[in-house]
Amino acid sequence: MTDEVSTAGAYVTAGAEFTRDDRYIATRITADGRDGYPVEAGRYRLVVSRACPWASRAVIVRRLLGLEDALSMAVAGPTHDRRSWTFDLDPGGVDPVLGIPRLQDAYFARFPGYPRGITVPAIVDIATGQVVTNDYAQMTLDLETEWTALHRPGAPDLYPEAMRAEIDAVSRDVFRDVNNGVYRCGFAGSQQAYDSAYRRLFARLDWLSERLAGQRYLVGDTITEADVRLFTTLVRFDSVYHGHFKANRSKLTEMPVLWAYARDLFQTPGFGDTVDFEDIKRHYYVVHEDINPTRIVPQGPDLRGWLDPHGREELGGRPFGDGVPPGPVPEPDRVPVEHTAAAMRG
């Protein structure tokens, strides 16, 4: 990446293919504390933006596993400058727990002058004010496997040991061609780079459609980490990626299997109730000035279809396996009703 902050962001470099900077802070929070950070209820704060697909993975997993009381959550605003995500949604523009106006402050507290992206999601040690990790891919896996003592009763197993090899393989393909593929389209610096990314994106979406035509979820008969990772791109597809990133062979609503699959997940507790379409659109269309120099945020698309029946129950499957759905969203974590529900009523 060429930017200094990011959701996964980048800037167009003329003549170049988009390349993601994958050098994240690899410190882990584990049950045995081997990196110096043991799992401990109330010790850490998860910093996210609902606009960011990578952060949204952590939001969904935290909710599905019932970690709200153990791991508090700070929500940054949907826009940022080149320096840092900011807590402009909070009174006074300061996170009430960490006491900082910018996520950058937590990075600098541990790594003065930190030279890479000030990214979300990030987990911060509350007592020291220092960032622990921003390794979003490992973060959700650790929430699923290292934080088990703090999971809610009836929490699903999102990363079952017997299926990990397949989940990892599917997730790698989805990341390369879909999660990151839409960015490779949107930030392509040449026609050749765009064409290549476009072909790979829709070839993979066609492959996913074939895979999901006969099974309800990506791996096995329950929701897993792989479904979380795909969902966060699909839920942004028509609002952002189709137009803003020129991923425009088909809208999600024009891909019947994937559209039904996405609606199925959206209507599952823990998925749609974490989505903020308003923040999503505002982030992409305002922050990416090189793609959208006017910074005009579109009014559409019509969101009402997300609540239509999906019919995927006919494929069987048990969304939460032997577990049960999470309860209502805690008040502090609720998406503003005017950002999603009102829009879906037309």
JSON list of N, CA, C and O in Angstrom, two decimals, residues 36-45 70-71 124-128:
[
{"chain": "A", "resi": 36, "resn": "GLY", "atom": "N", "xyz": [3.25, -12.48, 25.96]},
{"chain": "A", "resi": 36, "resn": "GLY", "atom": "CA", "xyz": [3.18, -11.46, 26.99]},
{"chain": "A", "resi": 36, "resn": "GLY", "atom": "C", "xyz": [1.80, -10.85, 27.18]},
{"chain": "A", "resi": 36, "resn": "GLY", "atom": "O", "xyz": [1.63, -9.94, 28.01]},
{"chain": "A", "resi": 37, "resn": "TYR", "atom": "N", "xyz": [0.82, -11.34, 26.42]},
{"chain": "A", "resi": 37, "resn": "TYR", "atom": "CA", "xyz": [-0.53, -10.81, 26.50]},
{"chain": "A", "resi": 37, "resn": "TYR", "atom": "C", "xyz": [-1.52, -11.96, 26.66]},
{"chain": "A", "resi": 37, "resn": "TYR", "atom": "O", "xyz": [-1.99, -12.54, 25.68]},
{"chain": "A", "resi": 38, "resn": "PRO", "atom": "N", "xyz": [-1.83, -12.33, 27.90]},
{"chain": "A", "resi": 38, "resn": "PRO", "atom": "CA", "xyz": [-2.78, -13.43, 28.12]},
{"chain": "A", "resi": 38, "resn": "PRO", "atom": "C", "xyz": [-4.23, -12.99, 27.92]},
{"chain": "A", "resi": 38, "resn": "PRO", "atom": "O", "xyz": [-4.56, -11.82, 28.10]},
{"chain": "A", "resi": 39, "resn": "VAL", "atom": "N", "xyz": [-5.05, -13.93, 27.52]},
{"chain": "A", "resi": 39, "resn": "VAL", "atom": "CA", "xyz": [-6.49, -13.66, 27.45]},
{"chain": "A", "resi": 39, "resn": "VAL", "atom": "C", "xyz": [-6.97, -13.31, 28.85]},
{"chain": "A", "resi": 39, "resn": "VAL", "atom": "O", "xyz": [-6.69, -14.02, 29.82]},
{"chain": "A", "resi": 40, "resn": "GLU", "atom": "N", "xyz": [-7.67, -12.19, 28.94]},
{"chain": "A", "resi": 40, "resn": "GLU", "atom": "CA", "xyz": [-8.12, -11.71, 30.24]},
{"chain": "A", "resi": 40, "resn": "GLU", "atom": "C", "xyz": [-9.34, -10.81, 30.03]},
{"chain": "A", "resi": 40, "resn": "GLU", "atom": "O", "xyz": [-9.27, -9.83, 29.29]},
{"chain": "A", "resi": 41, "resn": "ALA", "atom": "N", "xyz": [-10.44, -11.15, 30.65]},
{"chain": "A", "resi": 41, "resn": "ALA", "atom": "CA", "xyz": [-11.66, -10.36, 30.48]},
{"chain": "A", "resi": 41, "resn": "ALA", "atom": "C", "xyz": [-11.45, -8.94, 30.97]},
{"chain": "A", "resi": 41, "resn": "ALA", "atom": "O", "xyz": [-10.91, -8.70, 32.06]},
{"chain": "A", "resi": 42, "resn": "GLY", "atom": "N", "xyz": [-11.85, -7.97, 30.14]},
{"chain": "A", "resi": 42, "resn": "GLY", "atom": "CA", "xyz": [-11.80, -6.57, 30.51]},
{"chain": "A", "resi": 42, "resn": "GLY", "atom": "C", "xyz": [-10.46, -5.89, 30.31]},
{"chain": "A", "resi": 42, "resn": "GLY", "atom": "O", "xyz": [-10.34, -4.68, 30.52]},
{"chain": "A", "resi": 43, "resn": "ARG", "atom": "N", "xyz": [-9.45, -6.62, 29.90]},
{"chain": "A", "resi": 43, "resn": "ARG", "atom": "CA", "xyz": [-8.12, -6.03, 29.78]},
{"chain": "A", "resi": 43, "resn": "ARG", "atom": "C", "xyz": [-7.93, -5.26, 28.47]},
{"chain": "A", "resi": 43, "resn": "ARG", "atom": "O", "xyz": [-7.17, -4.29, 28.43]},
{"chain": "A", "resi": 44, "resn": "TYR", "atom": "N", "xyz": [-8.61, -5.69, 27.43]},
{"chain": "A", "resi": 44, "resn": "TYR", "atom": "CA", "xyz": [-8.33, -5.17, 26.09]},
{"chain": "A", "resi": 44, "resn": "TYR", "atom": "C", "xyz": [-9.56, -4.47, 25.50]},
{"chain": "A", "resi": 44, "resn": "TYR", "atom": "O", "xyz": [-10.69, -4.71, 25.91]},
{"chain": "A", "resi": 45, "resn": "ARG", "atom": "N", "xyz": [-9.29, -3.64, 24.50]},
{"chain": "A", "resi": 45, "resn": "ARG", "atom": "CA", "xyz": [-10.36, -2.95, 23.77]},
{"chain": "A", "resi": 45, "resn": "ARG", "atom": "C", "xyz": [-10.15, -3.18, 22.28]},
{"chain": "A", "resi": 45, "resn": "ARG", "atom": "O", "xyz": [-9.06, -2.93, 21.75]},
{"chain": "A", "resi": 70, "resn": "ALA", "atom": "N", "xyz": [-16.39, -9.40, 27.69]},
{"chain": "A", "resi": 70, "resn": "ALA", "atom": "CA", "xyz": [-14.97, -9.67, 27.92]},
{"chain": "A", "resi": 70, "resn": "ALA", "atom": "C", "xyz": [-14.07, -8.73, 27.14]},
{"chain": "A", "resi": 70, "resn": "ALA", "atom": "O", "xyz": [-12.95, -8.41, 27.59]},
{"chain": "A", "resi": 71, "resn": "LEU", "atom": "N", "xyz": [-14.53, -8.30, 25.97]},
{"chain": "A", "resi": 71, "resn": "LEU", "atom": "CA", "xyz": [-13.71, -7.48, 25.07]},
{"chain": "A", "resi": 71, "resn": "LEU", "atom": "C", "xyz": [-14.54, -6.30, 24.62]},
{"chain": "A", "resi": 71, "resn": "LEU", "atom": "O", "xyz": [-15.40, -6.42, 23.73]},
{"chain": "A", "resi": 124, "resn": "VAL", "atom": "N", "xyz": [-6.18, -3.05, 21.70]},
{"chain": "A", "resi": 124, "resn": "VAL", "atom": "CA", "xyz": [-5.35, -2.18, 22.53]},
{"chain": "A", "resi": 124, "resn": "VAL", "atom": "C", "xyz": [-5.41, -2.66, 23.97]},
{"chain": "A", "resi": 124, "resn": "VAL", "atom": "O", "xyz": [-6.49, -2.99, 24.49]},
{"chain": "A", "resi": 125, "resn": "ASP", "atom": "N", "xyz": [-4.26, -2.69, 24.62]},
{"chain": "A", "resi": 125, "resn": "ASP", "atom": "CA", "xyz": [-4.18, -2.98, 26.05]},
{"chain": "A", "resi": 125, "resn": "ASP", "atom": "C", "xyz": [-4.60, -1.73, 26.81]},
{"chain": "A", "resi": 125, "resn": "ASP", "atom": "O", "xyz": [-3.95, -0.68, 26.72]},
{"chain": "A", "resi": 126, "resn": "ILE", "atom": "N", "xyz": [-5.71, -1.80, 27.52]},
{"chain": "A", "resi": 126, "resn": "ILE", "atom": "CA", "xyz": [-6.31, -0.60, 28.11]},
{"chain": "A", "resi": 126, "resn": "ILE", "atom": "C", "xyz": [-5.38, 0.06, 29.13]},
{"chain": "A", "resi": 126, "resn": "ILE", "atom": "O", "xyz": [-5.21, 1.28, 29.14]},
{"chain": "A", "resi": 127, "resn": "ALA", "atom": "N", "xyz": [-4.77, -0.72, 30.01]},
{"chain": "A", "resi": 127, "resn": "ALA", "atom": "CA", "xyz": [-3.96, -0.15, 31.09]},
{"chain": "A", "resi": 127, "resn": "ALA", "atom": "C", "xyz": [-2.77, 0.65, 30.57]},
{"chain": "A", "resi": 127, "resn": "ALA", "atom": "O", "xyz": [-2.44, 1.72, 31.10]},
{"chain": "A", "resi": 128, "resn": "THR", "atom": "N", "xyz": [-2.10, 0.13, 29.53]},
{"chain": "A", "resi": 128, "resn": "THR", "atom": "CA", "xyz": [-0.92, 0.81, 28.99]},
{"chain": "A", "resi": 128, "resn": "THR", "atom": "C", "xyz": [-1.25, 1.74, 27.84]},
{"chain": "A", "resi": 128, "resn": "THR", "atom": "O", "xyz": [-0.44, 2.60, 27.49]}
]
